[in-house]
Amino acid sequence: MTSTTQRQIAAAFKTLMLTMPFKQISVTLIMKQAQLRRQTFYEYFQDKYDLLAWIFNAEAGTDLEESVNYEHWTSSLLDLLNYLETNRAYYRNALAISEQNSFDQYFLAHTKQLTDIIVRDLLKTKNIPLTGEYISFLREYFSRAVVSVIVDWLQDDQPTSPQYLSHQLQTVIEDTISGFLIRVQ
């Protein structure tokens, strides 16, 4: 369950991320913006990287994990893209982090989990027996492709609409799956 204090800290952090680079944001600055004691931060988060991951998970990640499967992945993808579009400036700044524990690493790991659910659900739905090694390859392939396209889209100064990007990703993924199904049947 999310506490009011966590949301207050997250809101302060997001406000700062809209006006300054991640590197310049300290825990002290976050807590000053939140009007809370500095020590309170550590009751909820290990560091600002943990806060960054928590915000994504609290705002988008949990909903995606609960609703994603092969039958409904397309609406989950569109929901994610709409969320990222709404928070574009924040995530552009988050993606500029190139250090250990950067957001793009977290986003990739999260996407791998979702892709694994989708791929396994697809295989079960279509009754396709596959080895764990190939399932891992599919998860890695789709995850990296989707994350790369979404990151480029977020960094684009004149991006396409979330609906258009969702349609493009759906088409590529479904075409890939259709080709795969033809090959194994």
GROMACS .gro file of C-alpha atoms in nm:
model
  185
    1MET     CA    1   0.000   0.000   0.000
    2THR     CA    2   0.128   0.343  -0.091
    3SER     CA    3   0.157   0.593   0.189
    4THR     CA    4   0.079   0.961   0.165
    5THR     CA    5   0.440   1.035   0.258
    6GLN     CA    6   0.574   0.822  -0.028
    7ARG     CA    7   0.347   1.003  -0.272
    8GLN     CA    8   0.456   1.339  -0.130
    9ILE     CA    9   0.824   1.249  -0.174
   10ALA     CA   10   0.755   1.120  -0.526
   11ALA     CA   11   0.568   1.437  -0.624
   12ALA     CA   12   0.855   1.653  -0.498
   13PHE     CA   13   1.106   1.444  -0.691
   14LYS     CA   14   0.901   1.458  -1.011
   15THR     CA   15   0.872   1.836  -0.980
   16LEU     CA   16   1.249   1.868  -0.946
   17MET     CA   17   1.308   1.630  -1.238
   18LEU     CA   18   1.114   1.868  -1.463
   19THR     CA   19   1.353   2.154  -1.395
   20MET     CA   20   1.696   2.003  -1.333
   21PRO     CA   21   1.913   1.706  -1.429
   22PHE     CA   22   1.897   1.395  -1.213
   23LYS     CA   23   2.263   1.432  -1.112
   24GLN     CA   24   2.192   1.768  -0.949
   25ILE     CA   25   1.904   1.637  -0.740
   26SER     CA   26   2.001   1.530  -0.389
   27VAL     CA   27   1.796   1.365  -0.118
   28THR     CA   28   1.824   1.690   0.078
   29LEU     CA   29   1.678   1.884  -0.214
   30ILE     CA   30   1.396   1.633  -0.262
   31MET     CA   31   1.300   1.649   0.103
   32LYS     CA   32   1.321   2.027   0.111
   33GLN     CA   33   1.081   2.035  -0.186
   34ALA     CA   34   0.855   1.784  -0.006
   35GLN     CA   35   0.879   1.985   0.317
   36LEU     CA   36   0.978   1.677   0.515
   37ARG     CA   37   1.275   1.579   0.728
   38ARG     CA   38   1.566   1.434   0.530
   39GLN     CA   39   1.570   1.117   0.741
   40THR     CA   40   1.209   1.043   0.645
   41PHE     CA   41   1.329   0.969   0.292
   42TYR     CA   42   1.529   0.668   0.415
   43GLU     CA   43   1.227   0.521   0.590
   44TYR     CA   44   1.083   0.455   0.243
   45PHE     CA   45   1.366   0.454  -0.011
   46GLN     CA   46   1.730   0.347  -0.023
   47ASP     CA   47   1.834   0.625  -0.260
   48LYS     CA   48   1.702   0.839  -0.543
   49TYR     CA   49   1.740   0.547  -0.788
   50ASP     CA   50   1.509   0.342  -0.569
   51LEU     CA   51   1.263   0.633  -0.570
   52LEU     CA   52   1.282   0.656  -0.949
   53ALA     CA   53   1.197   0.285  -0.983
   54TRP     CA   54   0.925   0.311  -0.719
   55ILE     CA   55   0.753   0.594  -0.906
   56PHE     CA   56   0.738   0.394  -1.228
   57ASN     CA   57   0.617   0.083  -1.050
   58ALA     CA   58   0.359   0.269  -0.842
   59GLU     CA   59   0.223   0.472  -1.133
   60ALA     CA   60   0.245   0.228  -1.423
   61GLY     CA   61   0.413  -0.098  -1.336
   62THR     CA   62   0.163  -0.253  -1.099
   63ASP     CA   63  -0.133  -0.190  -1.329
   64LEU     CA   64   0.056  -0.343  -1.621
   65GLU     CA   65   0.154  -0.655  -1.430
   66GLU     CA   66  -0.204  -0.712  -1.319
   67SER     CA   67  -0.360  -0.668  -1.663
   68VAL     CA   68  -0.105  -0.809  -1.905
   69ASN     CA   69  -0.150  -1.136  -2.090
   70TYR     CA   70  -0.145  -1.243  -2.452
   71GLU     CA   71  -0.510  -1.152  -2.511
   72HIS     CA   72  -0.485  -0.804  -2.359
   73TRP     CA   73  -0.123  -0.700  -2.408
   74THR     CA   74  -0.216  -0.449  -2.677
   75SER     CA   75  -0.433  -0.241  -2.443
   76SER     CA   76  -0.165  -0.269  -2.173
   77LEU     CA   77   0.093  -0.140  -2.421
   78LEU     CA   78  -0.128   0.156  -2.514
   79ASP     CA   79  -0.188   0.232  -2.145
   80LEU     CA   80   0.189   0.233  -2.088
   81LEU     CA   81   0.251   0.462  -2.385
   82ASN     CA   82  -0.023   0.702  -2.274
   83TYR     CA   83   0.130   0.711  -1.925
   84LEU     CA   84   0.477   0.778  -2.066
   85GLU     CA   85   0.339   1.047  -2.298
   86THR     CA   86   0.174   1.223  -2.004
   87ASN     CA   87   0.503   1.209  -1.812
   88ARG     CA   88   0.733   1.259  -2.113
   89ALA     CA   89   0.950   1.539  -1.966
   90TYR     CA   90   1.006   1.345  -1.645
   91TYR     CA   91   1.103   1.022  -1.823
   92ARG     CA   92   1.324   1.201  -2.075
   93ASN     CA   93   1.523   1.327  -1.779
   94ALA     CA   94   1.516   0.981  -1.618
   95LEU     CA   95   1.648   0.823  -1.938
   96ALA     CA   96   1.938   1.068  -1.948
   97ILE     CA   97   2.087   0.886  -1.648
   98SER     CA   98   2.373   0.668  -1.767
   99GLU     CA   99   2.499   0.547  -1.432
  100GLN     CA  100   2.458   0.220  -1.250
  101ASN     CA  101   2.091   0.165  -1.155
  102SER     CA  102   1.978   0.389  -1.439
  103PHE     CA  103   1.611   0.401  -1.531
  104ASP     CA  104   1.660   0.237  -1.870
  105GLN     CA  105   1.805  -0.071  -1.696
  106TYR     CA  106   1.506  -0.083  -1.462
  107PHE     CA  107   1.264  -0.028  -1.753
  108LEU     CA  108   1.428  -0.311  -1.949
  109ALA     CA  109   1.410  -0.549  -1.652
  110HIS     CA  110   1.044  -0.459  -1.597
  111THR     CA  111   0.967  -0.505  -1.968
  112LYS     CA  112   1.137  -0.847  -1.963
  113GLN     CA  113   0.904  -0.959  -1.685
  114LEU     CA  114   0.599  -0.841  -1.880
  115THR     CA  115   0.727  -0.995  -2.204
  116ASP     CA  116   0.785  -1.325  -2.027
  117ILE     CA  117   0.421  -1.328  -1.914
  118ILE     CA  118   0.300  -1.247  -2.267
  119VAL     CA  119   0.522  -1.507  -2.437
  120ARG     CA  120   0.434  -1.782  -2.188
  121ASP     CA  121   0.065  -1.699  -2.217
  122LEU     CA  122   0.091  -1.707  -2.598
  123LEU     CA  123   0.259  -2.047  -2.592
  124LYS     CA  124  -0.004  -2.183  -2.354
  125THR     CA  125  -0.295  -2.031  -2.551
  126LYS     CA  126  -0.166  -2.161  -2.885
  127ASN     CA  127  -0.049  -2.492  -2.729
  128ILE     CA  128   0.307  -2.452  -2.856
  129PRO     CA  129   0.580  -2.651  -2.680
  130LEU     CA  130   0.907  -2.458  -2.657
  131THR     CA  131   1.230  -2.496  -2.465
  132GLY     CA  132   1.323  -2.257  -2.188
  133GLU     CA  133   1.625  -2.143  -2.388
  134TYR     CA  134   1.417  -2.022  -2.683
  135ILE     CA  135   1.159  -1.866  -2.452
  136SER     CA  136   1.443  -1.670  -2.291
  137PHE     CA  137   1.561  -1.561  -2.634
  138LEU     CA  138   1.210  -1.442  -2.732
  139ARG     CA  139   1.174  -1.251  -2.407
  140GLU     CA  140   1.513  -1.085  -2.456
  141TYR     CA  141   1.447  -1.004  -2.822
  142PHE     CA  142   1.102  -0.851  -2.775
  143SER     CA  143   1.199  -0.667  -2.457
  144ARG     CA  144   1.504  -0.500  -2.606
  145ALA     CA  145   1.322  -0.411  -2.927
  146VAL     CA  146   1.023  -0.258  -2.747
  147VAL     CA  147   1.237  -0.068  -2.496
  148SER     CA  148   1.463   0.068  -2.770
  149VAL     CA  149   1.168   0.193  -2.975
  150ILE     CA  150   0.996   0.346  -2.670
  151VAL     CA  151   1.315   0.519  -2.553
  152ASP     CA  152   1.369   0.669  -2.901
  153TRP     CA  153   1.005   0.778  -2.906
  154LEU     CA  154   1.035   0.947  -2.565
  155GLN     CA  155   1.346   1.134  -2.674
  156ASP     CA  156   1.195   1.249  -3.004
  157ASP     CA  157   1.112   1.620  -3.014
  158GLN     CA  158   0.819   1.555  -3.249
  159PRO     CA  159   0.693   1.212  -3.149
  160THR     CA  160   0.412   1.018  -3.307
  161SER     CA  161   0.100   0.963  -3.099
  162PRO     CA  162   0.087   0.681  -2.844
  163GLN     CA  163  -0.187   0.522  -3.054
  164TYR     CA  164   0.028   0.523  -3.368
  165LEU     CA  165   0.334   0.382  -3.189
  166SER     CA  166   0.121   0.118  -3.018
  167HIS     CA  167  -0.022   0.015  -3.355
  168GLN     CA  168   0.327  -0.005  -3.509
  169LEU     CA  169   0.462  -0.217  -3.223
  170GLN     CA  170   0.153  -0.441  -3.230
  171THR     CA  171   0.192  -0.498  -3.603
  172VAL     CA  172   0.559  -0.593  -3.578
  173ILE     CA  173   0.506  -0.821  -3.280
  174GLU     CA  174   0.198  -0.988  -3.428
  175ASP     CA  175   0.371  -1.036  -3.764
  176THR     CA  176   0.667  -1.194  -3.584
  177ILE     CA  177   0.437  -1.422  -3.386
  178SER     CA  178   0.240  -1.515  -3.701
  179GLY     CA  179   0.562  -1.612  -3.877
  180PHE     CA  180   0.667  -1.809  -3.573
  181LEU     CA  181   0.333  -1.992  -3.564
  182ILE     CA  182   0.361  -2.083  -3.934
  183ARG     CA  183   0.708  -2.223  -3.873
  184VAL     CA  184   0.612  -2.444  -3.576
  185GLN     CA  185   0.282  -2.576  -3.712
   0.00000   0.00000   0.00000
